[in-house]
């Protein structure tokens, strides 16, 4: 028997994959009992974490842009935070900075193949967020109706 760490413990005996849902956790490295930096889900979440990160990625999905062009496309985003997000995405190798020839020096930011791989995740996050928001609205509306019906019943 191989070495087992507490976070990479087996699932539940007697169930397929030891209790792991094969669609959610198709590989051994994802079958953890706690957050692990090499878990693919943690890697994907870290890639889009941080306020404004998804919006910067969304803009770069269209085309490479200069810092000024990104600022124009996201006018509520401060230069400081845009700089931080671009540096963070560069460190994660999701965005590359290209220096263009000529004077004055010009720089463009573009998605790397790893950054482009985030497109389906961002689309699914949008769909999931819309579904959650709709369910919350339906729940709030149902709660308001129940309160109104309760008021009527007490009268």
MMTF fields as JSON, N, C-alpha, C and O atoms, coordinates in Angstrom:
{
  "mmtfVersion": "1.0.0",
  "mmtfProducer": "UNKNOWN",
  "numBonds": 619,
  "numAtoms": 620,
  "numGroups": 155,
  "numChains": 1,
  "numModels": 1,
  "chainsPerModel": [1],
  "groupsPerChain": [155],
  "chainIdList": ["A"],
  "bondAtomList": [4, 2, 8, 6, 12, 10, 16, 14, 20, 18, 24, 22, 28, 26, 32, 30, 36, 34, 40, 38, 44, 42, 48, 46, 52, 50, 56, 54, 60, 58, 64, 62, 68, 66, 72, 70, 76, 74, 80, 78, 84, 82, 88, 86, 92, 90, 96, 94, 100, 98, 104, 102, 108, 106, 112, 110, 116, 114, 120, 118, 124, 122, 128, 126, 132, 130, 136, 134, 140, 138, 144, 142, 148, 146, 152, 150, 156, 154, 160, 158, 164, 162, 168, 166, 172, 170, 176, 174, 180, 178, 184, 182, 188, 186, 192, 190, 196, 194, 200, 198, 204, 202, 208, 206, 212, 210, 216, 214, 220, 218, 224, 222, 228, 226, 232, 230, 236, 234, 240, 238, 244, 242, 248, 246, 252, 250, 256, 254, 260, 258, 264, 262, 268, 266, 272, 270, 276, 274, 280, 278, 284, 282, 288, 286, 292, 290, 296, 294, 300, 298, 304, 302, 308, 306, 312, 310, 316, 314, 320, 318, 324, 322, 328, 326, 332, 330, 336, 334, 340, 338, 344, 342, 348, 346, 352, 350, 356, 354, 360, 358, 364, 362, 368, 366, 372, 370, 376, 374, 380, 378, 384, 382, 388, 386, 392, 390, 396, 394, 400, 398, 404, 402, 408, 406, 412, 410, 416, 414, 420, 418, 424, 422, 428, 426, 432, 430, 436, 434, 440, 438, 444, 442, 448, 446, 452, 450, 456, 454, 460, 458, 464, 462, 468, 466, 472, 470, 476, 474, 480, 478, 484, 482, 488, 486, 492, 490, 496, 494, 500, 498, 504, 502, 508, 506, 512, 510, 516, 514, 520, 518, 524, 522, 528, 526, 532, 530, 536, 534, 540, 538, 544, 542, 548, 546, 552, 550, 556, 554, 560, 558, 564, 562, 568, 566, 572, 570, 576, 574, 580, 578, 584, 582, 588, 586, 592, 590, 596, 594, 600, 598, 604, 602, 608, 606, 612, 610, 616, 614],
  "bondOrderList": [1, 1, 1, 1, 1, 1, 1, 1, 1, 1, 1, 1, 1, 1, 1, 1, 1, 1, 1, 1, 1, 1, 1, 1, 1, 1, 1, 1, 1, 1, 1, 1, 1, 1, 1, 1, 1, 1, 1, 1, 1, 1, 1, 1, 1, 1, 1, 1, 1, 1, 1, 1, 1, 1, 1, 1, 1, 1, 1, 1, 1, 1, 1, 1, 1, 1, 1, 1, 1, 1, 1, 1, 1, 1, 1, 1, 1, 1, 1, 1, 1, 1, 1, 1, 1, 1, 1, 1, 1, 1, 1, 1, 1, 1, 1, 1, 1, 1, 1, 1, 1, 1, 1, 1, 1, 1, 1, 1, 1, 1, 1, 1, 1, 1, 1, 1, 1, 1, 1, 1, 1, 1, 1, 1, 1, 1, 1, 1, 1, 1, 1, 1, 1, 1, 1, 1, 1, 1, 1, 1, 1, 1, 1, 1, 1, 1, 1, 1, 1, 1, 1, 1, 1, 1],
  "groupList": [{"groupName": "UNK", "atomNameList": ["N", "CA", "C", "O"], "elementList": ["N", "C", "C", "O"], "formalChargeList": [0, 0, 0, 0], "bondAtomList": [1, 0, 2, 1, 3, 2], "bondOrderList": [1, 1, 2], "singleLetterCode": "X", "chemCompType": "L-PEPTIDE LINKING"}],
  "groupTypeList": [0, 0, 0, 0, 0, 0, 0, 0, 0, 0, 0, 0, 0, 0, 0, 0, 0, 0, 0, 0, 0, 0, 0, 0, 0, 0, 0, 0, 0, 0, 0, 0, 0, 0, 0, 0, 0, 0, 0, 0, 0, 0, 0, 0, 0, 0, 0, 0, 0, 0, 0, 0, 0, 0, 0, 0, 0, 0, 0, 0, 0, 0, 0, 0, 0, 0, 0, 0, 0, 0, 0, 0, 0, 0, 0, 0, 0, 0, 0, 0, 0, 0, 0, 0, 0, 0, 0, 0, 0, 0, 0, 0, 0, 0, 0, 0, 0, 0, 0, 0, 0, 0, 0, 0, 0, 0, 0, 0, 0, 0, 0, 0, 0, 0, 0, 0, 0, 0, 0, 0, 0, 0, 0, 0, 0, 0, 0, 0, 0, 0, 0, 0, 0, 0, 0, 0, 0, 0, 0, 0, 0, 0, 0, 0, 0, 0, 0, 0, 0, 0, 0, 0, 0, 0, 0],
  "groupIdList": [1, 2, 3, 4, 5, 6, 7, 8, 9, 10, 11, 12, 13, 14, 15, 16, 17, 18, 19, 20, 21, 22, 23, 24, 25, 26, 27, 28, 29, 30, 31, 32, 33, 34, 35, 36, 37, 38, 39, 40, 41, 42, 43, 44, 45, 46, 47, 48, 49, 50, 51, 52, 53, 54, 55, 56, 57, 58, 59, 60, 61, 62, 63, 64, 65, 66, 67, 68, 69, 70, 71, 72, 73, 74, 75, 76, 77, 78, 79, 80, 81, 82, 83, 84, 85, 86, 87, 88, 89, 90, 91, 92, 93, 94, 95, 96, 97, 98, 99, 100, 101, 102, 103, 104, 105, 106, 107, 108, 109, 110, 111, 112, 113, 114, 115, 116, 117, 118, 119, 120, 121, 122, 123, 124, 125, 126, 127, 128, 129, 130, 131, 132, 133, 134, 135, 136, 137, 138, 139, 140, 141, 142, 143, 144, 145, 146, 147, 148, 149, 150, 151, 152, 153, 154, 155],
  "secStructList": [7, 7, 7, 7, 7, 1, 6, 6, 7, 7, 7, 7, 6, 6, 1, 4, 4, 4, 4, 7, 7, 6, 6, 6, 7, 7, 1, 4, 4, 4, 7, 7, 1, 1, 7, 7, 6, 6, 1, 2, 2, 2, 2, 2, 2, 2, 2, 2, 7, 1, 6, 6, 2, 2, 2, 2, 2, 2, 2, 2, 2, 2, 7, 7, 5, 7, 2, 2, 2, 2, 2, 2, 2, 6, 6, 6, 1, 7, 2, 2, 2, 2, 2, 2, 2, 2, 2, 2, 2, 2, 2, 6, 6, 1, 3, 3, 3, 3, 3, 3, 1, 1, 1, 1, 7, 3, 3, 3, 3, 3, 3, 7, 2, 2, 2, 2, 6, 6, 2, 2, 2, 2, 2, 2, 2, 2, 2, 2, 2, 2, 2, 2, 2, 2, 2, 2, 2, 2, 2, 2, 2, 2, 2, 2, 2, 2, 2, 2, 2, 2, 2, 2, 2, 2, 7],
  "xCoordList": [0.854, 0.0, 0.898, 1.872, 0.568, 1.35, 1.075, 0.135, 1.91, 1.75, 0.507, 0.274, -0.282, -1.486, -1.392, -1.106, -1.633, -1.702, -3.147, -4.06, -3.341, -4.703, -5.554, -6.741, -4.947, -5.726, -5.961, -6.892, -5.161, -5.361, -5.85, -5.447, -6.702, -7.243, -8.238, -8.796, -8.469, -9.452, -10.849, -11.103, -11.744, -13.135, -13.85, -13.307, -15.049, -15.849, -15.807, -16.146, -15.399, -15.289, -16.617, -17.684, -16.529, -17.717, -18.49, -19.51, -18.039, -18.722, -17.77, -16.557, -18.289, -17.409, -16.373, -16.693, -15.145, -14.018, -13.882, -13.408, -14.287, -14.159, -15.059, -14.77, -16.139, -17.063, -16.893, -17.655, -15.912, -15.695, -16.555, -16.694, -17.129, -17.898, -16.888, -16.152, -16.863, -15.89, -15.999, -15.002, -17.176, -17.329, -16.728, -16.189, -16.821, -16.271, -14.787, -14.039, -14.366, -12.984, -12.432, -12.285, -12.127, -11.699, -10.275, -9.918, -9.459, -8.063, -7.762, -8.413, -6.779, -6.361, -5.966, -6.292, -5.269, -4.777, -5.904, -5.671, -7.114, -8.241, -9.007, -9.899, -8.673, -9.402, -8.759, -8.048, -9.025, -8.433, -9.515, -10.69, -9.093, -10.016, -9.859, -10.505, -9.014, -8.805, -8.233, -7.821, -8.198, -7.657, -6.163, -5.386, -5.777, -4.388, -4.011, -4.804, -2.834, -2.471, -2.374, -2.474, -2.18, -2.095, -3.433, -3.502, -4.492, -5.82, -6.289, -6.268, -6.708, -7.121, -8.217, -8.222, -9.131, -10.184, -9.576, -9.938, -8.655, -7.994, -7.178, -7.147, -6.524, -5.734, -6.648, -6.329, -7.787, -8.728, -9.323, -9.456, -9.684, -10.255, -9.225, -9.559, -7.988, -6.93, -6.715, -6.39, -6.896, -6.691, -7.689, -7.356, -8.899, -9.927, -10.231, -11.145, -9.474, -9.729, -9.322, -8.435, -9.977, -9.639, -10.643, -11.076, -10.989, -11.937, -11.364, -10.188, -12.142, -11.807, -11.071, -10.955, -10.572, -9.787, -10.607, -10.125, -11.833, -12.639, -12.939, -13.036, -13.086, -13.378, -12.154, -12.281, -10.976, -9.744, -9.581, -9.272, -9.786, -9.695, -10.725, -10.418, -11.942, -12.999, -12.592, -12.784, -12.031, -11.626, -10.514, -10.523, -9.564, -8.452, -8.866, -8.128, -10.039, -10.554, -10.838, -10.764, -11.162, -11.496, -10.265, -10.267, -9.203, -8.003, -6.935, -7.238, -5.692, -4.661, -4.94, -5.406, -4.647, -4.859, -3.688, -2.984, -3.496, -2.517, -3.141, -4.342, -2.32, -2.812, -3.887, -4.941, -3.616, -4.578, -5.893, -6.96, -5.823, -7.046, -7.853, -9.081, -7.162, -7.87, -8.519, -9.64, -7.814, -8.377, -9.635, -10.603, -9.626, -10.808, -11.967, -13.121, -11.669, -12.711, -13.297, -14.433, -12.512, -12.959, -12.753, -11.883, -13.537, -13.289, -13.396, -12.782, -14.134, -14.259, -13.085, -12.968, -12.227, -11.069, -9.9, -9.491, -9.365, -8.245, -6.977, -6.83, -6.073, -4.798, -4.012, -3.349, -4.082, -3.361, -3.852, -3.051, -5.163, -5.723, -5.497, -5.206, -5.625, -5.362, -3.917, -3.659, -2.985, -1.578, -1.403, -0.709, -2.035, -1.936, -2.49, -1.874, -3.652, -4.276, -3.425, -3.24, -2.91, -2.075, -0.808, -0.394, -0.192, 1.014, 0.689, 1.429, -0.425, -0.844, -1.083, -0.642, -1.767, -2.055, -0.783, -0.673, 0.173, 1.467, 2.216, 2.787, 2.209, 2.884, 2.282, 2.989, 0.985, 0.304, 0.452, -0.044, 1.131, 1.344, 0.041, -0.087, -0.914, -2.189, -2.225, -2.982, -1.403, -1.295, 0.181, 1.044, 0.46, 1.82, 1.853, 0.884, 2.983, 3.174, 4.146, 5.265, 3.723, 4.559, 4.979, 4.146, 6.272, 6.783, 6.859, 7.507, 6.194, 6.139, 7.31, 7.728, 7.845, 8.98, 8.565, 7.397, 9.54, 9.284, 9.41, 9.617, 9.274, 9.346, 8.105, 7.764, 7.434, 7.722, 7.433, 6.745, 7.972, 7.776, 6.282, 5.576, 5.83, 4.427, 4.369, 5.213, 3.355, 3.182, 1.753, 0.806, 1.618, 0.297, 0.233, 1.226, -0.961, -1.207, -2.091, -3.06, -1.751, -2.526, -2.624, -1.801, -3.643, -3.798, -2.836, -2.613, -2.274, -1.48, -2.456, -3.656, -1.971, -2.882, -3.563, -4.73, -2.845, -3.473, -4.588, -5.622, -4.4, -5.451, -6.636, -7.783, -6.364, -7.452, -8.248, -9.437, -7.595, -8.286, -9.331, -10.167, -9.298, -10.276, -11.619, -12.584, -11.707, -12.953, -14.154, -15.159, -14.097, -15.284, -15.608, -16.777, -14.586, -14.831, -15.566, -16.532, -15.119, -15.776, -17.217, -18.12, -17.428, -18.797, -19.671, -20.822, -19.144, -19.932, -20.168, -21.247, -19.181, -19.382, -20.504, -21.309, -20.559, -21.624, -22.987, -23.919, -23.095, -24.367, -24.78, -25.949, -23.829, -24.13, -24.557, -25.515, -23.854, -24.221, -25.615, -26.374, -25.956, -27.296, -28.357, -29.419, -28.077, -29.036, -29.205, -30.321, -28.115, -28.19, -28.973, -29.815, -28.689, -29.413, -30.903, -31.731, -31.245, -32.665, -33.332, -34.463, -32.624, -33.185, -33.374, -34.36, -32.448, -32.587, -33.79, -34.558, -33.944, -35.09, -36.4, -37.355, -36.455, -37.663, -37.933, -39.078, -36.867, -37.017, -37.492, -38.334, -36.958, -37.382, -38.839, -39.607, -39.211, -40.599, -41.535, -42.615, -41.124, -41.954, -42.084, -43.149, -41.006, -41.047, -41.984, -42.694, -41.989, -42.88, -44.336, -45.196, -44.616, -45.983, -46.409, -47.531, -45.521, -45.852, -46.138, -47.044, -45.372, -45.609, -46.964, -47.729, -47.264, -48.553, -49.701, -50.706, -49.546, -50.59, -50.751, -51.868, -49.643, -49.691, -50.415, -51.17, -50.175, -50.866, -52.365, -53.161, -52.743, -54.162, -54.791, -55.909, -54.086, -54.637, -54.852, -55.792, -53.992, -54.131, -55.269, -55.786, -55.666, -56.7, -58.053, -59.022],
  "yCoordList": [-1.178, 0.0, 1.239, 1.302, 2.219, 3.439, 4.393, 4.214, 5.402, 6.428, 7.257, 7.665, 7.502, 8.327, 9.495, 9.331, 10.658, 11.818, 12.024, 11.478, 12.8, 13.044, 13.719, 13.422, 14.633, 15.345, 14.517, 14.81, 13.499, 12.633, 11.256, 10.227, 11.261, 10.02, 9.421, 10.134, 8.107, 7.498, 8.007, 8.562, 7.809, 8.219, 7.239, 6.823, 6.875, 5.987, 4.583, 4.394, 3.595, 2.236, 1.713, 2.052, 0.879, 0.242, 1.069, 0.606, 2.292, 3.132, 3.367, 3.248, 3.697, 3.928, 4.994, 6.022, 4.751, 5.662, 5.975, 7.05, 5.056, 5.291, 6.404, 6.997, 6.716, 7.758, 9.07, 10.009, 9.155, 10.393, 10.396, 9.363, 11.528, 11.704, 11.85, 12.834, 10.874, 10.864, 12.055, 12.445, 12.643, 13.824, 15.058, 15.934, 15.124, 16.27, 16.108, 17.086, 14.862, 14.606, 13.438, 12.33, 13.68, 12.579, 12.083, 10.991, 12.87, 12.497, 12.401, 13.043, 11.6, 11.393, 12.707, 12.912, 13.597, 14.827, 15.751, 16.654, 15.537, 16.343, 15.739, 16.379, 14.526, 13.824, 14.132, 13.309, 15.322, 15.788, 16.051, 16.215, 16.085, 16.392, 17.844, 18.272, 18.58, 19.982, 20.696, 20.042, 22.024, 22.763, 22.481, 22.643, 22.067, 21.79, 22.657, 22.775, 23.264, 24.16, 23.474, 24.143, 22.139, 21.446, 20.879, 20.253, 21.091, 20.637, 21.492, 22.719, 20.874, 21.659, 22.683, 23.759, 22.371, 23.342, 24.552, 25.689, 24.314, 25.425, 26.266, 27.491, 25.629, 26.352, 27.259, 28.424, 26.713, 27.496, 28.65, 29.758, 28.394, 29.466, 30.556, 31.741, 30.163, 31.157, 32.021, 33.203, 31.431, 32.168, 33.303, 34.327, 33.145, 34.174, 34.931, 35.755, 34.657, 35.304, 36.772, 37.169, 37.545, 38.962, 39.825, 39.525, 40.9, 41.838, 42.388, 42.749, 42.461, 42.958, 41.944, 42.162, 40.855, 39.908, 39.351, 39.3, 38.936, 38.346, 39.374, 39.021, 40.631, 41.66, 41.961, 42.192, 41.96, 42.154, 40.984, 41.188, 39.774, 38.603, 38.675, 38.377, 39.072, 39.184, 40.133, 39.83, 41.275, 42.246, 41.686, 41.877, 40.998, 40.452, 39.25, 38.842, 38.684, 37.6, 38.136, 37.388, 39.427, 40.03, 40.238, 39.92, 40.778, 41.141, 41.626, 41.92, 41.709, 42.335, 43.834, 44.47, 44.381, 45.806, 46.402, 45.716, 47.697, 48.437, 48.75, 48.567, 49.218, 49.599, 50.678, 50.599, 51.683, 52.768, 52.285, 52.751, 51.346, 50.812, 50.023, 50.112, 49.253, 48.527, 49.505, 49.282, 50.586, 51.609, 52.227, 52.476, 52.474, 53.032, 52.043, 52.441, 50.763, 49.746, 49.458, 48.998, 49.733, 49.526, 50.823, 50.884, 51.856, 53.186, 53.262, 54.147, 52.391, 52.44, 51.763, 51.841, 51.111, 50.405, 51.373, 51.997, 51.496, 52.413, 51.877, 50.673, 52.788, 52.399, 51.477, 50.55, 51.725, 50.903, 49.455, 48.522, 49.277, 47.923, 47.244, 46.049, 47.975, 47.382, 46.892, 45.792, 47.689, 47.282, 46.019, 45.09, 45.986, 44.802, 43.563, 42.499, 43.692, 42.538, 42.04, 40.835, 42.966, 42.555, 41.86, 40.859, 42.373, 41.725, 40.339, 39.384, 40.234, 38.948, 37.943, 36.797, 38.358, 37.472, 37.109, 36.003, 38.029, 37.714, 36.67, 35.725, 36.847, 35.891, 34.496, 33.495, 34.435, 33.147, 32.618, 31.538, 33.376, 33.031, 32.909, 32.089, 33.744, 33.799, 34.964, 34.948, 35.966, 37.154, 37.364, 37.167, 37.767, 38.113, 39.591, 40.139, 40.217, 41.634, 41.686, 41.182, 42.288, 42.417, 43.865, 44.772, 44.068, 45.413, 45.555, 44.762, 46.565, 46.771, 47.649, 48.536, 47.409, 48.21, 49.653, 49.95, 50.521, 51.918, 52.819, 52.383, 54.092, 55.105, 55.967, 56.37, 56.263, 55.871, 54.382, 53.731, 53.876, 52.469, 52.199, 52.96, 51.12, 50.732, 49.295, 48.464, 49.029, 47.701, 47.239, 48.021, 45.979, 45.37, 44.154, 43.458, 43.915, 42.737, 41.792, 42.214, 40.508, 39.5, 38.254, 38.023, 37.464, 36.21, 35.168, 35.092, 34.377, 33.223, 32.071, 32.217, 30.953, 29.807, 29.427, 29.034, 29.541, 29.267, 30.242, 29.848, 31.508, 32.503, 32.262, 32.423, 31.875, 31.578, 30.36, 30.245, 29.455, 28.26, 28.598, 27.757, 29.819, 30.236, 30.641, 30.838, 30.768, 31.206, 30.362, 30.929, 29.02, 28.244, 28.389, 28.36, 28.543, 28.73, 30.043, 30.078, 31.118, 32.414, 32.363, 32.921, 31.696, 31.582, 30.787, 31.155, 29.711, 28.895, 29.631, 29.517, 30.382, 31.19, 32.204, 32.44, 32.799, 33.758, 33.063, 33.549, 31.92, 31.19, 30.749, 30.855, 30.261, 29.813, 30.984, 30.872, 32.102, 33.284, 33.777, 34.173, 33.755, 34.176, 33.239, 33.691, 31.943, 30.974, 31.159, 31.086, 31.397, 31.62, 32.893, 32.91, 33.967, 35.224, 35.05, 35.58, 34.304, 34.076, 33.269, 33.557, 32.256, 31.441, 32.29, 32.121, 33.184, 34.065, 34.98, 35.188, 35.529, 36.41, 35.656, 36.177, 34.428, 33.615, 33.312, 33.358, 32.997, 32.712, 33.935, 33.825, 35.101, 36.334, 36.638, 37.053, 36.428, 36.675, 35.694, 36.078, 34.431, 33.426, 33.759, 33.577, 34.246, 34.637, 35.806, 35.852, 36.759, 37.913, 37.483, 37.999, 36.541, 36.044, 35.323, 35.511, 34.495, 33.76, 34.716, 34.477, 35.79, 36.775, 37.433, 37.597, 37.817, 38.439, 37.482, 37.882, 36.209, 35.216, 35.026, 34.859, 35.052, 34.918, 36.091, 35.927, 37.3, 38.476, 38.351, 38.729, 37.813, 37.664, 36.625, 36.816, 35.532, 34.46, 34.928, 34.48, 35.827, 36.307, 37.313, 37.504, 37.952, 38.99, 38.439, 39.193],
  "zCoordList": [0.0, 0.0, 0.0, 0.749, -0.84, -0.94, 0.201, 0.976, 0.286, 1.312, 1.027, -0.111, 2.05, 1.902, 2.857, 4.043, 2.329, 3.2, 3.598, 2.978, 4.614, 5.087, 4.013, 3.885, 3.237, 2.237, 0.992, 0.242, 0.739, -0.412, 0.043, -0.499, 1.021, 1.563, 0.59, -0.244, 0.684, -0.206, 0.104, 1.173, -0.846, -0.652, 0.256, 1.28, -0.109, 0.715, 0.133, -1.035, 0.921, 0.404, -0.12, 0.391, -1.155, -1.692, -2.692, -3.203, -2.994, -3.972, -5.14, -4.968, -6.327, -7.479, -7.162, -6.565, -7.558, -7.305, -5.827, -5.459, -4.986, -3.556, -3.067, -2.027, -3.77, -3.347, -4.082, -3.849, -4.963, -5.706, -6.958, -7.613, -7.297, -8.526, -9.673, -9.741, -10.555, -11.642, -12.578, -13.186, -12.712, -13.563, -12.898, -13.574, -11.583, -10.851, -10.551, -10.522, -10.327, -9.92, -10.746, -10.23, -12.018, -12.872, -12.62, -13.062, -11.916, -11.692, -10.206, -9.382, -9.883, -8.5, -7.813, -6.643, -8.529, -7.875, -7.414, -6.61, -7.911, -7.47, -6.313, -5.757, -5.947, -4.879, -3.535, -2.959, -3.06, -1.815, -0.778, -1.105, 0.458, 1.558, 2.018, 2.975, 1.343, 1.671, 0.457, -0.501, 0.476, -0.669, -0.833, 0.108, -2.011, -2.347, -3.544, -4.478, -3.545, -4.645, -6.008, -7.036, -6.036, -7.319, -7.787, -8.845, -7.012, -7.413, -8.594, -8.503, -9.69, -10.861, -10.574, -11.172, -9.684, -9.353, -8.656, -8.956, -7.73, -7.032, -8.007, -7.889, -8.961, -9.965, -10.788, -11.025, -11.222, -12.038, -11.242, -11.761, -9.979, -9.157, -8.878, -8.878, -8.644, -8.405, -9.65, -9.541, -10.823, -12.073, -12.241, -12.837, -11.732, -11.922, -10.633, -10.599, -9.577, -8.293, -8.335, -9.09, -7.526, -7.411, -8.147, -9.26, -7.482, -8.079, -9.376, -9.418, -10.408, -11.736, -12.608, -13.814, -12.051, -12.85, -14.005, -15.137, -13.736, -14.807, -15.9, -17.075, -15.517, -16.522, -17.382, -18.584, -16.775, -17.548, -18.515, -19.688, -18.034, -18.906, -20.028, -21.183, -19.685, -20.697, -21.811, -22.989, -21.447, -22.467, -23.343, -24.559, -22.733, -23.506, -24.356, -25.253, -24.08, -24.928, -26.34, -27.315, -26.446, -27.738, -28.598, -29.788, -27.986, -28.749, -27.771, -26.615, -28.229, -27.393, -27.275, -28.221, -26.099, -25.865, -25.112, -24.371, -25.319, -24.523, -23.166, -22.965, -22.248, -20.93, -21.074, -20.443, -21.906, -22.108, -22.69, -22.291, -23.638, -24.234, -23.198, -23.164, -22.356, -21.294, -20.322, -19.864, -20.012, -19.125, -19.715, -18.997, -21.017, -21.686, -21.68, -21.524, -21.849, -21.897, -20.514, -20.399, -19.463, -18.077, -17.296, -16.428, -17.591, -17.018, -15.495, -14.899, -14.853, -13.389, -12.689, -11.466, -13.44, -12.876, -12.747, -13.727, -11.539, -11.323, -11.988, -12.196, -12.313, -12.928, -12.002, -12.466, -10.705, -9.733, -9.763, -9.819, -9.724, -9.706, -11.055, -11.094, -12.157, -13.472, -13.539, -14.029, -13.057, -13.026, -12.197, -12.609, -11.026, -10.154, -10.838, -10.786, -11.482, -12.124, -13.289, -13.455, -14.092, -15.223, -14.743, -15.328, -13.693, -13.143, -12.613, -12.849, -11.892, -11.347, -12.473, -12.383, -13.517, -14.64, -15.403, -15.932, -15.463, -16.076, -15.244, -15.79, -13.927, -13.043, -13.174, -13.057, -13.414, -13.588, -15.011, -15.333, -15.853, -17.258, -18.044, -18.954, -17.667, -18.375, -19.358, -20.329, -19.098, -19.942, -20.255, -19.399, -21.495, -21.899, -22.273, -22.798, -21.991, -22.328, -23.498, -23.407, -24.582, -25.776, -25.937, -25.949, -26.059, -26.353, -27.87, -28.553, -28.371, -29.815, -30.247, -29.502, -31.451, -31.915, -32.191, -32.442, -32.138, -32.46, -31.249, -30.117, -31.55, -30.506, -30.615, -31.727, -29.574, -28.197, -27.962, -28.748, -26.871, -26.534, -26.343, -25.681, -26.925, -26.789, -26.288, -26.622, -25.483, -24.899, -25.148, -25.062, -25.452, -25.612, -24.709, -24.497, -24.181, -23.352, -24.143, -24.773, -24.106, -24.815, -23.948, -23.062, -24.222, -23.499, -24.049, -25.257, -23.166, -23.554, -23.839, -23.608, -24.326, -24.482, -23.158, -23.154, -22.044, -20.74, -20.437, -19.897, -20.774, -20.575, -21.479, -21.064, -22.722, -23.66, -23.209, -23.507, -22.492, -21.997, -20.95, -20.618, -20.422, -19.418, -20.025, -19.286, -21.338, -21.986, -21.567, -21.14, -21.671, -21.27, -19.786, -19.404, -18.949, -17.515, -17.268, -16.505, -17.905, -17.729, -18.237, -17.612, -19.367, -19.904, -18.945, -18.709, -18.393, -17.463, -16.15, -15.568, -15.676, -14.466, -14.681, -13.78, -15.862, -16.17, -16.126, -15.484, -16.816, -16.841, -15.436, -15.063, -14.675, -13.321, -12.445, -11.679, -12.555, -11.784, -12.132, -11.248, -13.416, -13.838, -13.266, -12.836, -13.258, -12.712, -11.204, -10.69, -10.508, -9.058, -8.752, -7.855, -9.507, -9.295, -9.549, -8.808, -10.601, -10.9, -9.786, -9.396, -9.275, -8.189, -6.926, -6.208, -6.659, -5.491, -5.648, -4.708, -6.862, -7.113, -6.965, -6.389, -7.482, -7.346, -5.88, -5.43, -5.129, -3.702, -2.939, -2.047, -3.284, -2.62, -2.946, -2.078, -4.201, -4.598, -3.898, -3.447, -3.806, -3.13, -1.649, -1.06, -1.049, 0.364, 0.592, 1.596, -0.342, -0.214, -0.331, 0.383, -1.227, -1.387, -0.114, 0.358, 0.449, 1.67, 2.823, 3.623, 2.908, 3.97, 3.767, 4.717, 2.51, 2.228, 2.542, 3.13, 2.145, 2.433, 3.945, 4.433, 4.681, 6.141, 6.771, 7.73, 6.215, 6.733, 6.519, 7.378, 5.354, 5.035, 5.949, 6.43, 6.191, 7.024, 8.454, 9.11, 8.957, 10.319, 10.455, 11.556, 9.376, 9.441, 9.762, 9.85]
}
